[in-house]
Structures are given as structure tokens and as C-alpha cells.
PDB file of C-alpha atoms in Angstrom:
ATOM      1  CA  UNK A   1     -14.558 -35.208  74.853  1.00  0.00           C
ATOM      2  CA  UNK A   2     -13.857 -31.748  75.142  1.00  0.00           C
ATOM      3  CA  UNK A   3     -11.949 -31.958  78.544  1.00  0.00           C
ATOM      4  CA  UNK A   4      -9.971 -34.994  77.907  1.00  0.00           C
ATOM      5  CA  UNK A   5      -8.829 -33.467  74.500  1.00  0.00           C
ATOM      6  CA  UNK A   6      -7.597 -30.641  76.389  1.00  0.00           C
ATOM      7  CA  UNK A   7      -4.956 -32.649  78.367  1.00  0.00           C
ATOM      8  CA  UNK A   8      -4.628 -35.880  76.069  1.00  0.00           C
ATOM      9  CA  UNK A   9      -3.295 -33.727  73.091  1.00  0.00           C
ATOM     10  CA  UNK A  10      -0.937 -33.241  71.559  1.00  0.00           C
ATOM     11  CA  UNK A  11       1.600 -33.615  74.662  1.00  0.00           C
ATOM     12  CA  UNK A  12       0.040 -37.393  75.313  1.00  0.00           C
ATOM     13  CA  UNK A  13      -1.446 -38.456  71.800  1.00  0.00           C
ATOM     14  CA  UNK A  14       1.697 -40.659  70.994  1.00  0.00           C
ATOM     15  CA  UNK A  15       1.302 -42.321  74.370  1.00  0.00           C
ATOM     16  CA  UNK A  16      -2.463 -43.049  74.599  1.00  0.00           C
ATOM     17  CA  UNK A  17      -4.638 -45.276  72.628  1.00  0.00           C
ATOM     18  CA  UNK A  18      -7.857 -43.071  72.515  1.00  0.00           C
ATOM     19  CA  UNK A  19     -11.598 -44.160  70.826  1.00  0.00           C
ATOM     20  CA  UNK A  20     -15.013 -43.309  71.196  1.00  0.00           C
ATOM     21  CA  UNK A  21     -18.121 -44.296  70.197  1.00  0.00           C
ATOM     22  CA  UNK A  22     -21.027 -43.290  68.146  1.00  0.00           C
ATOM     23  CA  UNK A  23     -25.052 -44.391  68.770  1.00  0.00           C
ATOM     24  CA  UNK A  24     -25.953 -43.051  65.331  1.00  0.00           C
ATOM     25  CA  UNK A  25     -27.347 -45.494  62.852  1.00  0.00           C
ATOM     26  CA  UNK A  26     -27.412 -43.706  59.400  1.00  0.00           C
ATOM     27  CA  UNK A  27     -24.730 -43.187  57.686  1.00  0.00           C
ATOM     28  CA  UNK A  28     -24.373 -39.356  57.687  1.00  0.00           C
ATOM     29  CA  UNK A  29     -24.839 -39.228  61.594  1.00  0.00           C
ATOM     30  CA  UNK A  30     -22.432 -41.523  61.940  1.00  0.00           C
ATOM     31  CA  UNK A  31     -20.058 -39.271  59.845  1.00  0.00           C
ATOM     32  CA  UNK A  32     -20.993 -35.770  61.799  1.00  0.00           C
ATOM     33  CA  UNK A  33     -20.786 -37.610  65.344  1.00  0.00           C
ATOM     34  CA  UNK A  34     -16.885 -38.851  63.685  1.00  0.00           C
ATOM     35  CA  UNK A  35     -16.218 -35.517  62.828  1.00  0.00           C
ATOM     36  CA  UNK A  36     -17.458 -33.869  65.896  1.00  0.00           C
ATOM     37  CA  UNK A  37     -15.429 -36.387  67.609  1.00  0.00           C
ATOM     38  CA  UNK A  38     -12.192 -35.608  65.900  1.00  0.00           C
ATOM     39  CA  UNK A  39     -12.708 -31.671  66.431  1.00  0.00           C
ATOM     40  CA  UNK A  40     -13.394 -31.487  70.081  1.00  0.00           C
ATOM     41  CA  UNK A  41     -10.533 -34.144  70.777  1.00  0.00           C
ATOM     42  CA  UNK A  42      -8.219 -31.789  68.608  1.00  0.00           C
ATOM     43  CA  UNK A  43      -7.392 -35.571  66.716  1.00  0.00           C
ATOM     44  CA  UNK A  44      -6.322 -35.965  63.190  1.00  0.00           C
ATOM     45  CA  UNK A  45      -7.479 -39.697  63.775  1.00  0.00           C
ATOM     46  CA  UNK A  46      -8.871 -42.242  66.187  1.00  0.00           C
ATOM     47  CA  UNK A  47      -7.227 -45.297  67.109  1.00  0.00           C
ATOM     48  CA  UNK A  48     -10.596 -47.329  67.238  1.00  0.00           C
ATOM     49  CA  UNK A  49     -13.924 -45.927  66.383  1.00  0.00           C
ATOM     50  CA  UNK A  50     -16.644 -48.174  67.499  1.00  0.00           C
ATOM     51  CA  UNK A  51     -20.566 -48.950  66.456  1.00  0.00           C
ATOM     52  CA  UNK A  52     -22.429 -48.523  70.663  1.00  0.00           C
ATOM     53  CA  UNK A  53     -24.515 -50.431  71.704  1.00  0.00           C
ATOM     54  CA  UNK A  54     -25.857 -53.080  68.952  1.00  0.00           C
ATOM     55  CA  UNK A  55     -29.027 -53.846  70.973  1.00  0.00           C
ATOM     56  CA  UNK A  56     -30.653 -56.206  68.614  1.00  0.00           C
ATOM     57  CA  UNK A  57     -31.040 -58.711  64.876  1.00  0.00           C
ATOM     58  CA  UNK A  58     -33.367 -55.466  64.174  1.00  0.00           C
ATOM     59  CA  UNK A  59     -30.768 -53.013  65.246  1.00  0.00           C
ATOM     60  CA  UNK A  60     -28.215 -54.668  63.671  1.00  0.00           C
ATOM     61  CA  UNK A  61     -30.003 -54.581  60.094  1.00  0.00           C
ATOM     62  CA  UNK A  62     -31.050 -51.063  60.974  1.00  0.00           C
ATOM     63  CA  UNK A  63     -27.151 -50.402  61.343  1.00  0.00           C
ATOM     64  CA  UNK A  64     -26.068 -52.463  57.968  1.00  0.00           C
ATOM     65  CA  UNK A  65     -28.957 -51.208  56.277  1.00  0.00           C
ATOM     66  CA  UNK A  66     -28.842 -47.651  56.652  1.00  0.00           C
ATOM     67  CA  UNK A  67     -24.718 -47.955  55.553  1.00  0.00           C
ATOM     68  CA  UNK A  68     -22.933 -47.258  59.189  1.00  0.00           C
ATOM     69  CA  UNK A  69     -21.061 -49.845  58.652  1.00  0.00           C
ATOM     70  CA  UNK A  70     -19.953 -48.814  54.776  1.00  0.00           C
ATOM     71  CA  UNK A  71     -19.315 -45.282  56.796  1.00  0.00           C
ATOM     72  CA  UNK A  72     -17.017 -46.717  59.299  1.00  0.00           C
ATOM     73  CA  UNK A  73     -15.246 -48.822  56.531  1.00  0.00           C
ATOM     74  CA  UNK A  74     -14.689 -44.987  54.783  1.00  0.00           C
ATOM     75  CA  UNK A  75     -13.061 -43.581  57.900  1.00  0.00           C
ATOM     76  CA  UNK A  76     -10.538 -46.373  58.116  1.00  0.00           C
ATOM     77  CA  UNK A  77      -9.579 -46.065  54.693  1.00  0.00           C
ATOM     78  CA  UNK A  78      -9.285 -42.593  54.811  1.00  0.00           C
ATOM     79  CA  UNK A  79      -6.767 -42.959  58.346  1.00  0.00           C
ATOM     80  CA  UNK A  80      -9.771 -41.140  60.212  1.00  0.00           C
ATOM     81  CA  UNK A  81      -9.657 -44.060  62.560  1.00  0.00           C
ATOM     82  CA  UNK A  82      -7.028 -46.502  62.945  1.00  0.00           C
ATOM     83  CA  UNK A  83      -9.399 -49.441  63.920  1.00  0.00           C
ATOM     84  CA  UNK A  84     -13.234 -50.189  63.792  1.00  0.00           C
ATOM     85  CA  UNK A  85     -15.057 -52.407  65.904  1.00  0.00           C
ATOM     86  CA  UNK A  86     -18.787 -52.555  67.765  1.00  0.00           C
ATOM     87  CA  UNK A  87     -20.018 -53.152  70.885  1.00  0.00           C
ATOM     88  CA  UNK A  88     -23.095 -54.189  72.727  1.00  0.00           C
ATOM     89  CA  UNK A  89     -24.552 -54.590  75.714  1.00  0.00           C
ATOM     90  CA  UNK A  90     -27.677 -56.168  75.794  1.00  0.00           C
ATOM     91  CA  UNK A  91     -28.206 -59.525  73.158  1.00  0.00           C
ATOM     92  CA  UNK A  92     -26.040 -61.802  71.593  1.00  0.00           C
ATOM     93  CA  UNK A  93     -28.364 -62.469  68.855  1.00  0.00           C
ATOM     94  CA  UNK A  94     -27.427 -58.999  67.671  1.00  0.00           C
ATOM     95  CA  UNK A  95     -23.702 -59.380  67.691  1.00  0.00           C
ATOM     96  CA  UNK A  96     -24.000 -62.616  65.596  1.00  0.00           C
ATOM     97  CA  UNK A  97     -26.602 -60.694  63.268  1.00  0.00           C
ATOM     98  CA  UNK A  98     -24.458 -57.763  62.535  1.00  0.00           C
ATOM     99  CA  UNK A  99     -21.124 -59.973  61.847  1.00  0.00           C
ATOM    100  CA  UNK A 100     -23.279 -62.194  59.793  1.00  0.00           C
ATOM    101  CA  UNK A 101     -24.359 -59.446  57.635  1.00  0.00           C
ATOM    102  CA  UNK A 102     -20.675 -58.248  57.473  1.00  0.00           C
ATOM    103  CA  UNK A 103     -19.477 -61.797  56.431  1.00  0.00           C
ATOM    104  CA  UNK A 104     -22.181 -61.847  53.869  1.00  0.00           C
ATOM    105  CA  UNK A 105     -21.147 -58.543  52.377  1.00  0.00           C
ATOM    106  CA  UNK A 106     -17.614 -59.162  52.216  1.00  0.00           C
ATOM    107  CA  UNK A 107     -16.458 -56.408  54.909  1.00  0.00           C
ATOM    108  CA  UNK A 108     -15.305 -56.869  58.711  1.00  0.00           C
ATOM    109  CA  UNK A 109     -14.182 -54.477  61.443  1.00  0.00           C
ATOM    110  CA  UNK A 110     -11.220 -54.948  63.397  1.00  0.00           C
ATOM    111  CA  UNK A 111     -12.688 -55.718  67.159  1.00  0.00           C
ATOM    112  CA  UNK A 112     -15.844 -56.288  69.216  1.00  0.00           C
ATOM    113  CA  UNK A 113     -16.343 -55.222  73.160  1.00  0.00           C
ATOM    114  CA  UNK A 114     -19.256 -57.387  74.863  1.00  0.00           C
ATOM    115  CA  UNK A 115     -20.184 -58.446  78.318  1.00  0.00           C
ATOM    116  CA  UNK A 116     -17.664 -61.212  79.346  1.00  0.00           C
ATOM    117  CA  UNK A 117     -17.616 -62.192  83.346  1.00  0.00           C
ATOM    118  CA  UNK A 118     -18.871 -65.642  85.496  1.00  0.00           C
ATOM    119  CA  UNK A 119     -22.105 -65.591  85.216  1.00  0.00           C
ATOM    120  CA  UNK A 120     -22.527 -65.285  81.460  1.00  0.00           C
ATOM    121  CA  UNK A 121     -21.887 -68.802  80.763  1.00  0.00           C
ATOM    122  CA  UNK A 122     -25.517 -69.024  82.568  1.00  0.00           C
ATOM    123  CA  UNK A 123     -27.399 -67.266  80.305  1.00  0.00           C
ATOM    124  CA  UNK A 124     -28.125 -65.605  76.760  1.00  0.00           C
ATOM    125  CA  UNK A 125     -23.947 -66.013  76.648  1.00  0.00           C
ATOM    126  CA  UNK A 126     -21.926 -63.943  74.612  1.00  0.00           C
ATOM    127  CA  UNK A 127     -19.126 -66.187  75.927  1.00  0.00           C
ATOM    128  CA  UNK A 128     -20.696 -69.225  74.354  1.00  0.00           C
ATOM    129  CA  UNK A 129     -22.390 -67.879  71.388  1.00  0.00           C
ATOM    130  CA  UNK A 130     -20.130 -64.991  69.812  1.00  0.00           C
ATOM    131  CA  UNK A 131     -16.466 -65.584  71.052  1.00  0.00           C
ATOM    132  CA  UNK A 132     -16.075 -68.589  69.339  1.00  0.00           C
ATOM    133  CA  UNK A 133     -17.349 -66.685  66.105  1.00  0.00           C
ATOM    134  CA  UNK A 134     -15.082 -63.518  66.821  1.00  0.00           C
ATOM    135  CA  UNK A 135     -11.832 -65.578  66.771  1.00  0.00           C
ATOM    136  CA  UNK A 136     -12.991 -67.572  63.621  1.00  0.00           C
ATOM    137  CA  UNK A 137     -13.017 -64.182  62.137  1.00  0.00           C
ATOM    138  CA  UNK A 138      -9.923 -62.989  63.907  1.00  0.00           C
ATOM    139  CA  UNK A 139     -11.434 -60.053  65.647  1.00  0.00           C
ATOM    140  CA  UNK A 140      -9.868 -58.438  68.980  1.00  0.00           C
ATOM    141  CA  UNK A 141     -12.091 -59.025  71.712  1.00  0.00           C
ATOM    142  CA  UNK A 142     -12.509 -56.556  73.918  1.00  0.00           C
ATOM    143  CA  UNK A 143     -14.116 -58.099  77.807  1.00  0.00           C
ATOM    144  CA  UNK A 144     -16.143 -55.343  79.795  1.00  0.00           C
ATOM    145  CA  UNK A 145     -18.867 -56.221  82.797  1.00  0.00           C
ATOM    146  CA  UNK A 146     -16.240 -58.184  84.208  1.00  0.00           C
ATOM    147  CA  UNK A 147     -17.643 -57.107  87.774  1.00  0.00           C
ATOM    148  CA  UNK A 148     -21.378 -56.162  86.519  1.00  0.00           C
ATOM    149  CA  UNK A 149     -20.333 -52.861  87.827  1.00  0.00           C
ATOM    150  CA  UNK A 150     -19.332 -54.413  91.077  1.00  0.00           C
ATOM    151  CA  UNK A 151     -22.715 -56.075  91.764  1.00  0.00           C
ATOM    152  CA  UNK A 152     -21.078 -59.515  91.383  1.00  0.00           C
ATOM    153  CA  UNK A 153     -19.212 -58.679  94.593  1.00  0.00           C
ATOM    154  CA  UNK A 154     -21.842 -56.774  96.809  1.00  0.00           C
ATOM    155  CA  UNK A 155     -20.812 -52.838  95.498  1.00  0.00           C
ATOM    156  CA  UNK A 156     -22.721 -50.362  93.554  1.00  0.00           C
ATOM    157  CA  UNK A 157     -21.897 -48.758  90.110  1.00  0.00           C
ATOM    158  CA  UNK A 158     -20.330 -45.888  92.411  1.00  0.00           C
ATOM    159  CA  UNK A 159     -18.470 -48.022  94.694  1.00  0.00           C
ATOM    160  CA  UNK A 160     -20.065 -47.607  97.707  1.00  0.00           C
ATOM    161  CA  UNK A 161     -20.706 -51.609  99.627  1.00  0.00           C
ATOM    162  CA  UNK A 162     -24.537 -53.393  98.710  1.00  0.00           C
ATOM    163  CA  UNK A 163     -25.657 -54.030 102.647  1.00  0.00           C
ATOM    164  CA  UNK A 164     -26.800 -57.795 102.352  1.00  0.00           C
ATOM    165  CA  UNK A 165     -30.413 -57.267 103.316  1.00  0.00           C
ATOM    166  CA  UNK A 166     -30.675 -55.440  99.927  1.00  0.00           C
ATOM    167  CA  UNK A 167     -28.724 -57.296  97.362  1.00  0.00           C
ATOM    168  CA  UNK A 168     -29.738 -60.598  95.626  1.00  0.00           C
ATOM    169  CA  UNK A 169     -26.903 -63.311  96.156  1.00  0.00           C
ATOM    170  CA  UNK A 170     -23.697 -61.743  95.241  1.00  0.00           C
ATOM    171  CA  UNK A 171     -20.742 -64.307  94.572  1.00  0.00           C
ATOM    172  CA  UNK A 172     -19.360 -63.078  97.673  1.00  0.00           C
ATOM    173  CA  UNK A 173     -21.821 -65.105  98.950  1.00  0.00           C
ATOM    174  CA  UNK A 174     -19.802 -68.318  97.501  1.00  0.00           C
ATOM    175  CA  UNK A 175     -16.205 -66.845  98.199  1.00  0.00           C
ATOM    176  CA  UNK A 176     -15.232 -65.888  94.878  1.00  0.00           C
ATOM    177  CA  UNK A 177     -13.038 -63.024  94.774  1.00  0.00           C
ATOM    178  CA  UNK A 178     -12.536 -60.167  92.228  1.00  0.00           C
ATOM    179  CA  UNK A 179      -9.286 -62.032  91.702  1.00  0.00           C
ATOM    180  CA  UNK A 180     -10.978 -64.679  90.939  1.00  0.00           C
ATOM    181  CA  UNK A 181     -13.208 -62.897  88.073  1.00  0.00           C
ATOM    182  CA  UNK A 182     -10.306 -61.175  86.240  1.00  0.00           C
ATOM    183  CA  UNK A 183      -8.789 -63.910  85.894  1.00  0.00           C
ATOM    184  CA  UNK A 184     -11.347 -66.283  84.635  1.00  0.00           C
ATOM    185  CA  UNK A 185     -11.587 -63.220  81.531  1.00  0.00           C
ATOM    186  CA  UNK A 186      -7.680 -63.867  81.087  1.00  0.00           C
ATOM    187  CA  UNK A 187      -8.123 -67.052  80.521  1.00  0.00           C
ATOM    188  CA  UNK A 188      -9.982 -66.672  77.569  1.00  0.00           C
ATOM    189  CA  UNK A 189      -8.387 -65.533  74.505  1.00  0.00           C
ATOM    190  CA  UNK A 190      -9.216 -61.981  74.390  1.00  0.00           C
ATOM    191  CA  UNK A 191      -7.254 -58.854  74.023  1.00  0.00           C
ATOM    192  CA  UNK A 192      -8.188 -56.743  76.982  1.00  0.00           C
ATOM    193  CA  UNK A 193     -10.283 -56.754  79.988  1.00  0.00           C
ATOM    194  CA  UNK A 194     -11.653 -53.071  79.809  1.00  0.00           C
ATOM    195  CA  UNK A 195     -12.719 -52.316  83.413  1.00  0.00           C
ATOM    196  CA  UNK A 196     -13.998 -49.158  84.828  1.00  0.00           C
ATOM    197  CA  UNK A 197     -12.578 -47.862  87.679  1.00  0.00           C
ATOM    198  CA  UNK A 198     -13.586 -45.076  89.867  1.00  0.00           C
ATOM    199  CA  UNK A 199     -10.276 -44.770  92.433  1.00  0.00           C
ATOM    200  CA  UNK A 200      -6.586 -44.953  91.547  1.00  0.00           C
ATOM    201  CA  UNK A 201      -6.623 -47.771  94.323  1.00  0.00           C
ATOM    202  CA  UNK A 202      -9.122 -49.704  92.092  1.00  0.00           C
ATOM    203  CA  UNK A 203      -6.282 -49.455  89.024  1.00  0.00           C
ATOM    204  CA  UNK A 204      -3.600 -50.845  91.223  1.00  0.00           C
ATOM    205  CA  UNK A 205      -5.628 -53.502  92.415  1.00  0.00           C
ATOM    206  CA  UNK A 206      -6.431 -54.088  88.798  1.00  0.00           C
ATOM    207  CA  UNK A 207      -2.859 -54.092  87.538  1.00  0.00           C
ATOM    208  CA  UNK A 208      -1.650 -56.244  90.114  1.00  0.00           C
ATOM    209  CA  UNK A 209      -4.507 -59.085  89.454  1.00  0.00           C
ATOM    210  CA  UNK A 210      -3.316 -58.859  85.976  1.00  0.00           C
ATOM    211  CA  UNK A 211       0.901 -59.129  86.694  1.00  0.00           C
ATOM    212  CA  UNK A 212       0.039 -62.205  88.860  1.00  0.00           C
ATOM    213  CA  UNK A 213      -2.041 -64.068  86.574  1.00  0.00           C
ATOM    214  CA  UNK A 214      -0.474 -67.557  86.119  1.00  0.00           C
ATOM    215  CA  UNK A 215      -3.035 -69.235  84.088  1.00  0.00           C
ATOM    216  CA  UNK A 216      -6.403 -71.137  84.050  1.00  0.00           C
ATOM    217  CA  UNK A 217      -6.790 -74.154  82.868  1.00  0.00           C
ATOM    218  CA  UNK A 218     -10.431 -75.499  81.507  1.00  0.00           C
ATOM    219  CA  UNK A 219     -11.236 -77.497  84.811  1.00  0.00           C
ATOM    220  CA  UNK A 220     -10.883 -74.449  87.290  1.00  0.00           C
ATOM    221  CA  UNK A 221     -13.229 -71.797  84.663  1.00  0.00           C
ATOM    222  CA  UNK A 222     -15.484 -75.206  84.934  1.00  0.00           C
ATOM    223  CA  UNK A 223     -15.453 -74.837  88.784  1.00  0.00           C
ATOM    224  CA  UNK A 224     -15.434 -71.480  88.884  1.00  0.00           C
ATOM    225  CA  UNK A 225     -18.867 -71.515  87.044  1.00  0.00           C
ATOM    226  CA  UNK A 226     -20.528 -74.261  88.588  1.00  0.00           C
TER     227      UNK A 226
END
């Protein structure tokens, strides 16, 4: 945080959408990682600060509970942080816990970021089970896996090309195309595909998937995931 505060501001602050993240779940953890946050950054505010990682119902309750959530709802009404949102990595059953609890109580953030790609639809699905609930509640739904770190097409978290002897069936395998997968995310209604790239030539290629996406109806995401 440091190092990107040192050439994000102030010369770029008015041009960059910046958040971070915080694994703390008590409330005054929550507030020193915030503040600690804010310092190294050199930010008078965030634009989104997010809960990481809800990983469970019981980490969840541990989070609402233990009054992250009431601490997050302080920093947005003190302009500490534009937006609030969580994220999560691991369960649905946690997402729909922790908005649950936050529908219950009267209180809800402003966005949620959660696996989203093809083969969700398959299994445990975020797709299935919490979308549907985040745009009943009118969140902003943030997609990230969209390549499983590039495993879905036969490369490793650091980019370097799975030899087929060593991978499990990759969807290269059935000639779907990274194309292919960003587009699928488009066509749901979310409000960005958050993808991590390690090369400038990854961004491009990422940027021009996006400027020639011309729609997806429900019959090809159908065929796309059988």
C-alpha cells in the first residue's frame, strides 16, 4: 500500500478508483487496519472498503457479531470510504448468511465481489445462489475467477502454459476460448469483471474482449455450460 500510494497520490487520486480490503473481524481491527490503510496510501478516503474473504455462515456471524459490519457502516458515514462491500472466495452459504443478517438488521453495503466464471453454474454456485439475491438488493456485483487464475485455459497463476500431461481437463480441451469466458461474465448483469493481469499484453487482450462484446443471449451461456 505503501508503494502504490507513493505514485497514485495526489497527482492520480482524481483519476483512479482505489480500495482495499481488511481480514479483521472485530470491530476495532477493522478500524486500525482502515486507518492504517488511509495513512500509508496518503488518502483522506477510500472509494470502496471491502469485508475479505467471508469464508463461511460461522464467519459471517463472527463478522456481524463482533460489529465489522456496524464499523464499516461508521466509515461511510463519516466519508472515510466512499463505498462498502464484501467479498469471498470460498462458500456461498456465507455470502447469503452475511446479507441475511444485514437484511435482518436493517443495514446493507454497497457491492459484493465473488467467484463468477463457466464452471460455477456446476457447483456450490455463487452464480445461482447469491446473484439473484444481490440484484434483489441492488448491490454492484463485482465478477473475479473469471479464468480460475488461468487454469480454465491450461496456464498457471503466473502465466507460464500447464503442459497437458499435468493438468486435469482444461476447457481448452473443449475449444472454449478466454473470449469466450469474459463474455459469458458480461452477459450477466454485473458491474465489472475484475481480472488480474500479470502483462500489459494481458490488459489489451482484456480491453479488446470487452469493446467487442455484442451480447449473449440465454441459449448460448446454456451451451456454453453444457
Amino acid at each position: 500500500e505503501i508503494l502504490y500510494g507513493k505514485y497514485l497520490t495526489p497527482k492520480y487520486r482524481d483519476h483512479a478508483f482505489i480500495t482495499t480490503k481488511t481480514h479483521a473481524r472485530t470491530r476495532q481491527d477493522a478500524r486500525t487496519e482502515l486507518e492504517t490503510s488511509l495513512r500509508n496510501m496518503k488518502l483522506d478516503y477510500l472509494d470502496l472498503w471491502q469485508i475479505h474473504n467471508i469464508r463461511s455462515v460461522e464467519d459471517a456471524e463472527t463478522a456481524w457479531e463482533n460489529g465489522v459490519v456496524d464499523e464499516f457502516m461508521k466509515a461511510r458515514d463519516e466519508g472515510l470510504t466512499r463505498y462498502i462491500g464484501f467479498t469471498g472466495h470460498r462458500s456461498y452459504l456465507g455470502h447469503l448468511r452475511i446479507l441475511e443478517l444485514m437484511k435482518a438488521g436493517g443495514v446493507r453495503m454497497d457491492s459484493c465481489l465473488m467467484p463468477m466464471n463457466l464452471v460455477d453454474p456446476h457447483y456450490d454456485s455463487f452464480i445461482v445462489n447469491v446473484l439473484p439475491e444481490l440484484i434483489e438488493q441492488d448491490y454492484g456485483v463485482f465478477a473475479m475467477k473469471t479464468m480460475a487464475h488461468g487454469n480454465l485455459v491450461g496456464v498457471d497463476t503466473f502465466g507460464k502454459v500447464i503442459p497437458r500431461a499435468d493438468r486435469d481437463e482444461t476447457l481448452t480441451d473443449v475449444d472454449i476460448t478466454k473470449k469466450d469466458l469474459h463474455h459469458y461474465i458480461y452477459s450477466l448483469p454485473v458491474t465489472s469483471l475484475i481480472s488480474g493481469c500479470l502483462f500489459d499484453r494481458e490488459v489489451r487482450e482484456n480491453i479488446g474482449n470487452l469493446t467487442n462484446y455484442t451480447g449473449m443471449d440465454a441459449k448460448e451461456r446454456d451451451t456454453l455450460i453444457a
